[in-house]
């Protein structure tokens, strides 16, 4: 799909490259005002989110991140939870659960990283009194799709608490607010920095979740970290609503 900035701002089209029912289809998109009421056919909302995600990837590669954030209305950036996981010990992978409970200021109840101060062992070794900015680990399942030809990865296996679909988490600004389910609220603090443990899980995976942009800057794909602003339960199929911070936006950095 072409970058949004290369197309007329009132409309653009997309021809999916597929077979079967998807072959020979063409999708035409229009900008809608916040006052428009549009009902999508069942399943089309997921497809729209998927294509917006692809736009994120295209524009990221062309260094148009700020322009994209100005163009896309936050009401269009939404997704859902597909899995929740936790581990009460410092295992690399976490077990899937039917639901998890987020506690304001602490993180995921029952998880090894639950607490106001740092719980990741490398951070504890540096300074155990640091604030815990890594209370909740979130990964977009689109990463698994990207790597599926080389690695079979299931939700929770990379150590995340919440696995999502429909949002390119890596392109959201620092301090973005995620409203998840009925009550839970998370504030994004930064990027997860993948460590060598990931190669112990699957050899070669560390290199696969690290990339570089055209200027040689490191791109970390292993998810994002956040803190819990409001307590609440989170379950698979819960909706995720994005609340962008005040401008100017700040790109996510490792935390």
Coordinates of N, CA and C in Angstrom, one line a residue:
X1 N 0.8 -1.2 0.0 CA 0.0 0.0 0.0 C 0.9 1.2 0.0
X2 N 0.6 2.2 -0.8 CA 1.3 3.4 -0.8 C 1.2 4.2 0.5
X3 N 2.2 5.0 0.8 CA 2.1 5.8 2.0 C 1.0 6.8 1.9
X4 N 0.3 7.1 3.0 CA -0.8 8.0 2.9 C -0.4 9.4 2.3
X5 N 0.8 9.8 2.7 CA 1.2 11.2 2.2 C 1.4 11.2 0.7
X6 N 1.5 10.1 0.0 CA 1.7 10.1 -1.4 C 0.3 10.1 -2.2
X7 N -0.8 10.1 -1.4 CA -2.1 10.0 -2.1 C -3.0 11.1 -1.7
X8 N -4.0 11.4 -2.5 CA -5.0 12.5 -2.1 C -5.5 12.2 -0.7
X9 N -5.6 13.3 0.0 CA -6.0 13.1 1.4 C -7.5 12.8 1.6
X10 N -8.3 12.9 0.5 CA -9.7 12.6 0.7 C -10.0 11.1 0.4
X11 N -9.1 10.4 -0.3 CA -9.4 9.0 -0.6 C -8.1 8.3 -1.0
X12 N -8.1 7.0 -0.9 CA -7.1 6.1 -1.4 C -7.6 4.7 -1.6
X13 N -6.9 3.9 -2.4 CA -7.4 2.6 -2.6 C -6.3 1.6 -2.3
X14 N -6.7 0.3 -2.2 CA -5.8 -0.8 -1.9 C -6.2 -2.1 -2.6
X15 N -5.3 -2.7 -3.3 CA -5.6 -4.0 -3.9 C -4.8 -5.1 -3.2
X16 N -5.5 -5.9 -2.4 CA -4.8 -6.9 -1.6 C -4.2 -8.0 -2.6
X17 N -3.0 -8.4 -2.2 CA -2.3 -9.5 -3.0 C -2.6 -10.8 -2.3
X18 N -3.7 -11.5 -2.8 CA -4.0 -12.7 -2.2 C -4.7 -13.7 -3.2
X19 N -5.2 -14.8 -2.7 CA -5.8 -15.7 -3.6 C -7.2 -16.0 -3.1
X20 N -8.0 -16.9 -3.8 CA -9.3 -17.3 -3.3 C -10.2 -16.1 -3.3
X21 N -11.0 -15.9 -2.1 CA -12.0 -14.9 -2.1 C -11.4 -13.5 -2.1
X22 N -10.1 -13.4 -1.7 CA -9.4 -12.1 -1.7 C -9.0 -11.6 -3.1
X23 N -8.8 -12.5 -4.0 CA -8.3 -12.2 -5.3 C -9.2 -11.2 -6.1
X24 N -8.7 -10.3 -6.8 CA -9.4 -9.3 -7.6 C -10.3 -8.4 -6.9
X25 N -10.2 -8.3 -5.5 CA -10.9 -7.3 -4.8 C -10.2 -6.0 -4.7
X26 N -10.9 -4.9 -4.7 CA -10.3 -3.6 -4.5 C -11.0 -2.9 -3.4
X27 N -10.3 -2.3 -2.5 CA -10.9 -1.5 -1.4 C -10.6 0.0 -1.6
X28 N -11.7 0.8 -1.5 CA -11.5 2.2 -1.6 C -11.9 2.8 -0.3
X29 N -10.9 3.6 0.3 CA -11.1 4.2 1.6 C -11.3 5.7 1.5
X30 N -12.1 6.3 2.4 CA -12.4 7.7 2.4 C -12.2 8.2 3.9
X31 N -11.8 9.4 4.0 CA -11.7 10.0 5.4 C -13.2 10.3 5.8
X32 N -13.5 10.1 7.1 CA -14.8 10.4 7.6 C -14.6 11.3 8.8
X33 N -15.6 12.2 8.9 CA -15.5 13.1 10.1 C -15.9 12.4 11.3
X34 N -15.6 13.0 12.5 CA -15.9 12.3 13.7 C -17.4 12.3 13.9
X35 N -18.2 13.1 13.2 CA -19.6 13.1 13.3 C -20.4 12.1 12.4
X36 N -19.6 11.5 11.5 CA -20.2 10.5 10.6 C -20.5 9.2 11.4
X37 N -21.7 8.6 11.1 CA -22.0 7.3 11.7 C -21.9 6.3 10.6
X38 N -21.0 5.4 10.8 CA -20.8 4.3 9.8 C -20.8 3.0 10.4
X39 N -21.6 2.1 9.9 CA -21.7 0.7 10.4 C -20.9 -0.2 9.5
X40 N -19.9 -0.9 10.0 CA -19.1 -1.8 9.1 C -19.7 -3.2 9.1
X41 N -19.6 -3.8 8.0 CA -20.1 -5.2 7.9 C -19.2 -6.1 8.8
X42 N -19.8 -7.1 9.4 CA -19.1 -7.9 10.4 C -17.7 -8.4 9.8
X43 N -16.6 -8.1 10.6 CA -15.3 -8.6 10.2 C -14.5 -7.5 9.4
X44 N -15.2 -6.5 8.9 CA -14.5 -5.5 8.1 C -13.7 -4.5 9.0
X45 N -14.1 -4.4 10.3 CA -13.3 -3.5 11.2 C -11.9 -4.1 11.4
X46 N -11.8 -5.4 11.5 CA -10.5 -6.0 11.7 C -9.6 -5.8 10.5
X47 N -10.2 -5.9 9.3 CA -9.5 -5.7 8.1 C -9.0 -4.3 7.9
X48 N -9.9 -3.3 8.3 CA -9.5 -1.9 8.3 C -8.3 -1.6 9.2
X49 N -8.4 -2.2 10.4 CA -7.3 -2.0 11.4 C -6.0 -2.6 10.9
X50 N -6.1 -3.8 10.2 CA -4.9 -4.4 9.6 C -4.3 -3.5 8.6
X51 N -5.1 -2.9 7.7 CA -4.5 -2.1 6.7 C -3.9 -0.8 7.3
X52 N -4.5 -0.2 8.3 CA -3.9 0.9 9.0 C -2.6 0.5 9.6
X53 N -2.5 -0.7 10.2 CA -1.3 -1.2 10.7 C -0.2 -1.2 9.6
X54 N -0.6 -1.7 8.4 CA 0.4 -1.7 7.3 C 0.8 -0.3 6.9
X55 N -0.1 0.7 7.0 CA 0.3 2.0 6.7 C 1.4 2.5 7.7
X56 N 1.2 2.1 9.0 CA 2.2 2.5 10.0 C 3.6 2.0 9.6
X57 N 3.6 0.7 9.1 CA 4.9 0.1 8.8 C 5.5 0.8 7.6
X58 N 4.7 1.2 6.6 CA 5.2 1.8 5.4 C 5.8 3.2 5.7
X59 N 5.0 4.0 6.5 CA 5.5 5.3 6.8 C 6.6 5.3 7.8
X60 N 6.7 4.3 8.7 CA 7.9 4.3 9.6 C 9.1 4.1 8.8
X61 N 9.1 3.3 7.7 CA 10.3 3.0 6.9 C 10.7 4.3 6.1
X62 N 9.7 5.2 5.9 CA 10.0 6.4 5.1 C 10.2 7.6 6.0
X63 N 10.3 7.4 7.3 CA 10.6 8.5 8.2 C 9.5 9.5 8.2
X64 N 8.2 9.1 8.1 CA 7.1 10.0 8.1 C 6.3 9.8 9.4
X65 N 6.9 9.4 10.5 CA 6.2 9.1 11.7 C 5.3 10.2 12.2
X66 N 5.9 11.4 12.3 CA 5.1 12.5 12.8 C 3.9 12.9 11.9
X67 N 4.1 12.8 10.6 CA 3.0 13.1 9.7 C 1.9 12.1 9.9
X68 N 2.2 10.8 10.1 CA 1.2 9.8 10.2 C 0.4 10.1 11.5
X69 N 1.1 10.4 12.6 CA 0.4 10.7 13.8 C -0.6 11.9 13.7
X70 N -0.2 12.8 12.8 CA -1.1 14.0 12.6 C -2.3 13.6 11.7
X71 N -2.1 12.7 10.8 CA -3.2 12.3 9.9 C -4.2 11.4 10.4
X72 N -3.8 10.4 11.2 CA -4.8 9.4 11.7 C -5.5 9.9 12.9
X73 N -6.8 10.0 12.9 CA -7.6 10.3 14.0 C -7.5 9.2 15.0
X74 N -7.3 9.5 16.3 CA -7.1 8.5 17.3 C -8.4 7.6 17.4
X75 N -9.5 8.0 17.0 CA -10.7 7.2 17.0 C -10.6 6.0 16.1
X76 N -9.7 6.0 15.1 CA -9.5 4.9 14.2 C -8.5 3.9 14.7
X77 N -7.7 4.3 15.7 CA -6.7 3.5 16.2 C -7.2 2.7 17.4
X78 N -7.7 1.5 17.1 CA -8.2 0.7 18.2 C -7.9 -0.8 17.9
X79 N -8.0 -1.6 18.9 CA -7.7 -3.0 18.6 C -8.4 -3.9 19.7
X80 N -7.8 -5.1 19.9 CA -8.4 -5.9 20.9 C -7.3 -6.8 21.5
X81 N -7.6 -7.4 22.7 CA -6.7 -8.3 23.4 C -7.0 -9.7 22.8
X82 N -6.0 -10.5 22.5 CA -6.2 -11.8 22.0 C -5.7 -12.9 23.1
X83 N -4.9 -12.4 24.0 CA -4.4 -13.3 25.1 C -3.9 -12.5 26.3
X84 N -4.0 -13.1 27.5 CA -3.4 -12.5 28.6 C -2.6 -13.6 29.4
X85 N -1.5 -13.3 30.0 CA -0.6 -14.3 30.5 C 0.1 -13.7 31.8
X86 N 0.6 -14.6 32.6 CA 1.4 -14.2 33.8 C 2.2 -15.4 34.3
X87 N 3.3 -15.0 35.0 CA 4.1 -16.0 35.7 C 4.5 -15.5 37.0
X88 N 4.4 -16.3 38.1 CA 4.8 -15.8 39.4 C 6.2 -16.0 39.7
X89 N 7.0 -16.5 38.8 CA 8.4 -16.6 38.9 C 9.1 -16.0 37.7
X90 N 10.4 -15.8 37.7 CA 11.1 -15.1 36.6 C 11.4 -16.1 35.5
X91 N 10.4 -16.7 34.9 CA 10.5 -17.5 33.7 C 10.5 -16.6 32.5
X92 N 11.1 -17.1 31.4 CA 11.1 -16.3 30.2 C 9.7 -16.2 29.6
X93 N 9.0 -17.3 29.5 CA 7.6 -17.3 29.0 C 6.6 -17.2 30.1
X94 N 5.4 -16.8 29.8 CA 4.3 -16.7 30.8 C 3.2 -17.6 30.3
X95 N 2.4 -18.1 31.3 CA 1.3 -19.0 31.0 C 0.0 -18.2 30.7
X96 N -0.7 -18.6 29.7 CA -2.0 -18.0 29.3 C -3.0 -18.2 30.4
X97 N -3.8 -17.2 30.6 CA -4.9 -17.2 31.6 C -6.2 -16.8 31.0
X98 N -7.3 -17.1 31.7 CA -8.6 -16.6 31.2 C -8.7 -15.1 31.5
X99 N -8.0 -14.6 32.5 CA -8.1 -13.2 32.8 C -6.9 -12.9 33.7
X100 N -6.5 -11.6 33.7 CA -5.5 -11.1 34.6 C -6.1 -9.9 35.3
X101 N -5.6 -9.5 36.5 CA -6.0 -8.3 37.2 C -4.9 -7.4 37.3
X102 N -5.1 -6.1 36.8 CA -4.1 -5.1 36.8 C -4.4 -4.2 38.1
X103 N -3.4 -3.9 38.8 CA -3.5 -3.1 40.1 C -2.7 -1.8 39.9
X104 N -3.4 -0.7 40.1 CA -2.9 0.6 39.9 C -1.6 0.8 40.7
X105 N -0.5 1.2 40.0 CA 0.8 1.5 40.6 C 1.6 0.3 40.8
X106 N 1.1 -0.9 40.5 CA 1.9 -2.1 40.8 C 2.1 -3.0 39.6
X107 N 1.1 -3.2 38.8 CA 1.2 -4.1 37.6 C 0.2 -5.2 37.6
X108 N 0.6 -6.4 37.2 CA -0.2 -7.6 37.1 C -0.2 -8.4 38.4
X109 N -1.3 -8.5 39.0 CA -1.4 -9.2 40.3 C -0.9 -10.7 40.1
X110 N 0.0 -11.1 40.9 CA 0.5 -12.5 40.8 C 1.7 -12.7 39.9
X111 N 2.0 -11.6 39.2 CA 3.2 -11.8 38.3 C 4.5 -11.4 39.0
X112 N 5.6 -12.0 38.5 CA 6.9 -11.8 39.1 C 7.3 -10.3 39.1
X113 N 6.8 -9.6 38.1 CA 7.2 -8.2 38.0 C 6.3 -7.2 38.6
X114 N 5.4 -7.7 39.5 CA 4.4 -6.9 40.3 C 5.1 -6.1 41.3
X115 N 5.0 -4.8 41.3 CA 5.6 -3.9 42.4 C 5.8 -2.5 41.9
X116 N 5.9 -1.6 42.9 CA 6.2 -0.2 42.6 C 7.6 0.1 42.2
X117 N 8.6 -0.8 42.7 CA 10.0 -0.6 42.3 C 10.3 -1.8 41.4
X118 N 11.5 -1.6 40.7 CA 11.9 -2.6 39.6 C 11.9 -4.0 40.1
X119 N 11.5 -4.9 39.3 CA 11.5 -6.3 39.6 C 12.3 -7.1 38.6
X120 N 12.6 -6.6 37.4 CA 13.5 -7.3 36.5 C 14.8 -7.4 37.1
X121 N 15.4 -8.6 37.1 CA 16.6 -8.9 37.9 C 17.8 -8.1 37.6
X122 N 17.9 -7.8 36.3 CA 19.1 -6.9 35.9 C 18.9 -5.5 36.4
X123 N 17.7 -5.0 36.5 CA 17.5 -3.7 37.0 C 17.6 -3.6 38.5
X124 N 17.2 -4.7 39.2 CA 17.3 -4.8 40.6 C 18.8 -4.8 41.0
X125 N 19.7 -5.5 40.2 CA 21.1 -5.5 40.5 C 21.7 -4.1 40.3
X126 N 21.2 -3.3 39.4 CA 21.7 -1.9 39.3 C 21.3 -1.0 40.4
X127 N 20.0 -1.0 40.7 CA 19.5 -0.2 41.8 C 18.0 -0.7 42.1
X128 N 17.9 -1.4 43.2 CA 16.5 -1.9 43.5 C 15.5 -0.9 43.9
X129 N 15.9 0.4 44.0 CA 14.9 1.4 44.4 C 14.4 2.2 43.2
X130 N 14.8 1.8 42.0 CA 14.2 2.5 40.8 C 12.7 2.3 40.7
X131 N 12.0 3.3 40.2 CA 10.5 3.1 40.0 C 10.3 2.0 38.9
X132 N 9.3 1.2 39.1 CA 9.0 0.2 38.1 C 8.2 0.7 36.9
X133 N 8.9 1.0 35.8 CA 8.3 1.5 34.6 C 7.9 0.4 33.7
X134 N 8.1 -0.9 34.1 CA 7.9 -2.1 33.3 C 6.9 -3.0 34.0
X135 N 5.9 -2.4 34.5 CA 4.9 -3.2 35.2 C 4.1 -4.2 34.3
X136 N 3.8 -3.8 33.1 CA 3.1 -4.6 32.1 C 3.8 -4.6 30.8
X137 N 4.0 -5.8 30.3 CA 4.6 -6.0 29.0 C 3.6 -6.4 28.0
X138 N 3.5 -5.7 26.8 CA 2.5 -5.9 25.8 C 3.2 -6.1 24.5
X139 N 2.7 -7.1 23.7 CA 3.2 -7.4 22.4 C 2.1 -7.4 21.4
X140 N 2.3 -6.9 20.2 CA 1.3 -7.0 19.1 C 1.5 -8.4 18.4
X141 N 0.4 -9.1 18.2 CA 0.5 -10.4 17.6 C 0.9 -10.4 16.2
X142 N 0.8 -9.2 15.5 CA 1.3 -9.0 14.2 C 2.8 -9.4 14.1
X143 N 3.6 -9.2 15.2 CA 5.0 -9.6 15.1 C 5.1 -11.1 14.9
X144 N 4.2 -11.9 15.5 CA 4.2 -13.4 15.3 C 3.9 -13.7 13.8
X145 N 3.0 -13.0 13.2 CA 2.7 -13.1 11.8 C 3.9 -12.9 10.9
X146 N 4.6 -11.8 11.3 CA 5.8 -11.4 10.5 C 6.9 -12.5 10.6
X147 N 7.0 -13.2 11.7 CA 8.1 -14.1 11.9 C 7.7 -15.6 11.7
X148 N 6.5 -15.8 11.3 CA 5.9 -17.2 11.2 C 6.7 -18.1 10.3
X149 N 7.3 -17.6 9.2 CA 8.0 -18.4 8.3 C 9.3 -19.0 8.9
X150 N 9.8 -18.4 10.0 CA 11.0 -18.9 10.6 C 10.8 -19.3 12.1
X151 N 9.8 -18.8 12.7 CA 9.6 -19.1 14.2 C 8.1 -19.3 14.4
X152 N 7.8 -20.4 15.2 CA 6.4 -20.6 15.6 C 6.3 -20.1 17.0
X153 N 5.7 -18.9 17.2 CA 5.6 -18.3 18.5 C 4.1 -18.1 18.9
X154 N 3.8 -18.5 20.1 CA 2.4 -18.4 20.6 C 2.4 -17.2 21.6
X155 N 1.2 -16.7 21.9 CA 1.0 -15.6 22.9 C 1.5 -16.0 24.2
X156 N 2.2 -15.1 24.9 CA 2.8 -15.4 26.2 C 4.2 -15.9 26.2
X157 N 4.6 -16.5 25.0 CA 5.9 -17.2 25.0 C 7.1 -16.2 25.0
X158 N 6.9 -14.9 24.6 CA 7.9 -13.9 24.7 C 7.9 -13.1 26.0
X159 N 7.1 -13.6 26.9 CA 7.1 -13.0 28.2 C 6.1 -11.9 28.4
X160 N 5.2 -11.7 27.4 CA 4.3 -10.5 27.5 C 3.1 -10.9 28.4
X161 N 2.5 -9.9 29.0 CA 1.3 -10.1 29.8 C 0.0 -10.0 29.0
X162 N 0.1 -9.1 28.0 CA -1.1 -8.8 27.1 C -0.6 -8.9 25.7
X163 N -1.3 -9.7 24.9 CA -1.0 -9.9 23.5 C -2.2 -9.2 22.7
X164 N -1.9 -8.3 21.8 CA -2.9 -7.5 21.1 C -3.0 -7.8 19.6
X165 N -4.0 -7.4 19.0 CA -4.1 -7.4 17.5 C -4.8 -6.1 17.1
X166 N -4.4 -5.5 15.9 CA -5.0 -4.4 15.4 C -4.4 -3.0 15.6
X167 N -3.3 -3.0 16.5 CA -2.6 -1.8 16.8 C -1.1 -2.0 16.6
X168 N -0.5 -1.1 15.9 CA 1.0 -1.1 15.8 C 1.5 -0.4 17.1
X169 N 1.7 -1.1 18.1 CA 2.1 -0.6 19.4 C 3.4 0.2 19.3
X170 N 4.3 -0.3 18.5 CA 5.7 0.3 18.4 C 5.7 1.7 17.9
X171 N 4.6 2.1 17.2 CA 4.6 3.5 16.6 C 3.8 4.5 17.5
X172 N 3.3 4.0 18.6 CA 2.6 4.9 19.4 C 3.5 5.8 20.2
X173 N 3.1 7.0 20.5 CA 4.0 7.9 21.3 C 4.2 7.5 22.7
X174 N 5.3 7.9 23.3 CA 5.5 7.8 24.8 C 4.3 8.5 25.5
X175 N 3.8 7.8 26.6 CA 2.7 8.3 27.4 C 1.4 8.2 26.8
X176 N 1.3 7.4 25.7 CA -0.1 7.1 25.2 C -0.8 6.3 26.3
X177 N -2.1 6.5 26.3 CA -3.0 5.8 27.3 C -3.8 4.7 26.6
X178 N -3.7 3.5 27.2 CA -4.5 2.4 26.6 C -5.7 2.1 27.6
X179 N -6.9 2.2 27.1 CA -8.1 1.9 27.9 C -8.5 0.4 27.5
X180 N -8.3 -0.5 28.4 CA -8.5 -1.9 28.0 C -9.7 -2.5 28.8
X181 N -10.6 -3.1 28.1 CA -11.8 -3.6 28.7 C -12.7 -2.6 29.4
X182 N -13.3 -2.9 30.5 CA -14.3 -2.1 31.1 C -13.6 -1.0 32.0
X183 N -12.4 -1.3 32.6 CA -11.9 -0.4 33.6 C -10.4 -0.2 33.5
X184 N -9.6 -1.1 33.1 CA -8.1 -1.0 33.2 C -7.6 0.1 32.3
X185 N -6.6 0.8 32.8 CA -5.9 1.9 32.1 C -4.4 1.7 32.3
X186 N -3.7 1.7 31.1 CA -2.3 1.6 31.1 C -1.6 2.8 30.4
X187 N -0.5 3.3 31.0 CA 0.2 4.3 30.3 C 1.5 3.7 29.8
X188 N 1.8 3.9 28.5 CA 3.0 3.4 27.8 C 4.2 4.2 28.3
X189 N 5.2 3.5 28.7 CA 6.5 4.1 29.2 C 7.6 4.0 28.2
X190 N 7.6 2.9 27.4 CA 8.7 2.7 26.5 C 8.8 1.4 25.8
X191 N 9.9 1.1 25.1 CA 10.1 -0.2 24.4 C 10.7 -1.2 25.3
X192 N 10.4 -2.4 25.1 CA 11.1 -3.5 25.7 C 12.4 -3.7 24.9
X193 N 13.5 -3.8 25.7 CA 14.8 -4.1 25.1 C 15.1 -5.6 25.1
X194 N 15.0 -6.3 23.9 CA 15.1 -7.7 23.9 C 16.6 -8.1 24.4
X195 N 16.6 -9.1 25.2 CA 17.9 -9.5 25.8 C 18.3 -10.9 25.2
X196 N 19.6 -11.3 25.5 CA 20.0 -12.6 24.9 C 19.2 -13.8 25.3
X197 N 18.4 -13.7 26.4 CA 17.6 -14.8 26.8 C 16.6 -15.3 25.7
X198 N 16.3 -14.3 24.8 CA 15.4 -14.7 23.7 C 16.0 -15.7 22.8
X199 N 17.3 -15.7 22.7 CA 18.0 -16.7 21.8 C 18.0 -18.1 22.5
X200 N 17.9 -18.1 23.9 CA 17.8 -19.4 24.6 C 16.4 -20.0 24.3
X201 N 15.4 -19.2 24.1 CA 14.1 -19.7 23.8 C 14.0 -20.2 22.4
X202 N 14.5 -19.5 21.4 CA 14.6 -19.9 20.0 C 15.8 -19.3 19.4
X203 N 16.8 -20.1 19.1 CA 18.1 -19.6 18.5 C 17.8 -18.7 17.3
X204 N 18.4 -17.6 17.2 CA 18.3 -16.7 16.1 C 17.2 -15.7 16.2
X205 N 16.3 -15.8 17.3 CA 15.2 -14.9 17.4 C 15.6 -13.5 17.8
X206 N 16.7 -13.3 18.6 CA 17.1 -12.0 19.0 C 17.3 -11.1 17.7
X207 N 18.0 -11.7 16.8 CA 18.3 -10.9 15.6 C 17.1 -10.6 14.8
X208 N 16.1 -11.5 14.9 CA 14.8 -11.3 14.1 C 14.0 -10.2 14.7
X209 N 14.1 -9.9 16.0 CA 13.3 -8.9 16.6 C 14.0 -7.5 16.8
X210 N 15.2 -7.4 16.1 CA 15.9 -6.2 16.1 C 16.2 -5.8 14.6
X211 N 16.0 -4.6 14.3 CA 16.2 -4.1 12.9 C 16.9 -2.8 13.0
X212 N 17.2 -2.2 11.8 CA 17.7 -0.8 11.8 C 17.0 -0.1 10.7
X213 N 16.8 1.2 10.9 CA 16.2 2.1 9.9 C 17.3 2.6 8.9
X214 N 16.9 3.4 8.0 CA 17.8 3.8 6.9 C 19.0 4.6 7.5
X215 N 18.9 5.2 8.7 CA 19.9 6.0 9.3 C 20.8 5.1 10.3
X216 N 20.5 3.9 10.3 CA 21.3 3.0 11.2 C 20.8 3.0 12.7
X217 N 19.6 3.6 13.0 CA 19.1 3.6 14.3 C 18.4 2.2 14.6
X218 N 18.6 1.7 15.8 CA 18.1 0.4 16.2 C 16.6 0.5 16.3
X219 N 15.9 -0.6 15.8 CA 14.4 -0.7 15.9 C 14.2 -2.0 16.7
X220 N 13.6 -1.8 17.9 CA 13.3 -2.9 18.8 C 11.8 -3.3 18.6
X221 N 11.6 -4.6 18.2 CA 10.2 -5.1 17.9 C 9.6 -5.9 19.0
X222 N 10.2 -6.1 20.1 CA 9.8 -7.1 21.1 C 8.7 -6.5 22.1
X223 N 8.0 -5.5 21.6 CA 6.9 -5.1 22.5 C 7.2 -3.8 23.2
X224 N 6.2 -3.4 24.0 CA 6.3 -2.2 24.8 C 6.0 -2.5 26.3
X225 N 6.4 -1.5 27.1 CA 6.2 -1.6 28.6 C 5.2 -0.5 29.0
X226 N 4.6 -0.7 30.1 CA 3.7 0.3 30.7 C 3.5 0.2 32.1
X227 N 2.8 1.2 32.7 CA 2.5 1.2 34.1 C 0.9 1.3 34.2
X228 N 0.4 0.8 35.3 CA -1.0 0.7 35.5 C -1.5 2.0 36.1
X229 N -2.4 2.7 35.5 CA -3.0 3.9 36.0 C -4.3 3.6 36.8
X230 N -5.0 2.6 36.3 CA -6.3 2.3 36.9 C -6.5 0.8 36.9
X231 N -6.9 0.3 38.1 CA -7.0 -1.2 38.2 C -8.2 -1.7 37.4
X232 N -8.1 -3.0 37.1 CA -9.2 -3.6 36.3 C -8.8 -4.9 35.8
X233 N -9.8 -5.8 35.5 CA -9.5 -7.1 34.9 C -9.4 -7.0 33.4
X234 N -8.5 -7.8 32.8 CA -8.3 -7.8 31.3 C -8.4 -9.3 30.9
X235 N -9.2 -9.5 29.8 CA -9.4 -10.8 29.3 C -9.3 -10.8 27.8
X236 N -9.1 -12.0 27.2 CA -9.1 -12.1 25.7 C -10.4 -11.6 25.2
X237 N -10.3 -10.9 24.0 CA -11.5 -10.3 23.3 C -11.8 -8.9 23.9
X238 N -11.2 -8.5 24.9 CA -11.4 -7.1 25.4 C -11.0 -6.1 24.4
X239 N -11.7 -5.0 24.3 CA -11.3 -4.0 23.3 C -10.2 -3.1 23.9
X240 N -9.5 -2.5 23.0 CA -8.4 -1.5 23.4 C -8.7 -0.2 22.7
X241 N -8.8 0.9 23.5 CA -9.0 2.2 22.9 C -7.8 3.0 23.2
X242 N -7.3 3.8 22.2 CA -6.1 4.6 22.3 C -6.5 6.0 22.7
X243 N -5.7 6.6 23.6 CA -5.8 8.0 23.9 C -4.4 8.6 23.8
X244 N -4.2 9.4 22.7 CA -2.9 9.9 22.4 C -2.6 11.0 23.4
X245 N -1.3 11.2 23.7 CA -0.9 12.3 24.7 C -0.9 13.6 24.0
X246 N -0.7 14.7 24.7 CA -0.6 16.0 24.1 C 0.6 16.1 23.2
X247 N 0.5 16.9 22.2 CA 1.6 17.2 21.3 C 2.6 18.1 21.9
X248 N 3.9 18.1 21.6 CA 4.5 17.3 20.5 C 4.7 15.8 21.0
X249 N 4.5 14.9 20.1 CA 4.6 13.5 20.5 C 6.1 13.1 20.6
X250 N 6.4 12.2 21.5 CA 7.8 11.7 21.7 C 7.8 10.2 21.4
X251 N 8.7 9.8 20.5 CA 8.9 8.5 20.1 C 9.3 7.6 21.2
X252 N 8.9 6.3 21.2 CA 9.2 5.4 22.3 C 10.7 5.1 22.3
X253 N 11.3 5.1 23.5 CA 12.7 4.7 23.6 C 12.7 3.5 24.6
X254 N 13.8 2.8 24.6 CA 14.0 1.6 25.5 C 13.8 2.1 27.0
X255 N 13.2 1.2 27.8 CA 12.9 1.6 29.2 C 13.3 0.4 30.1

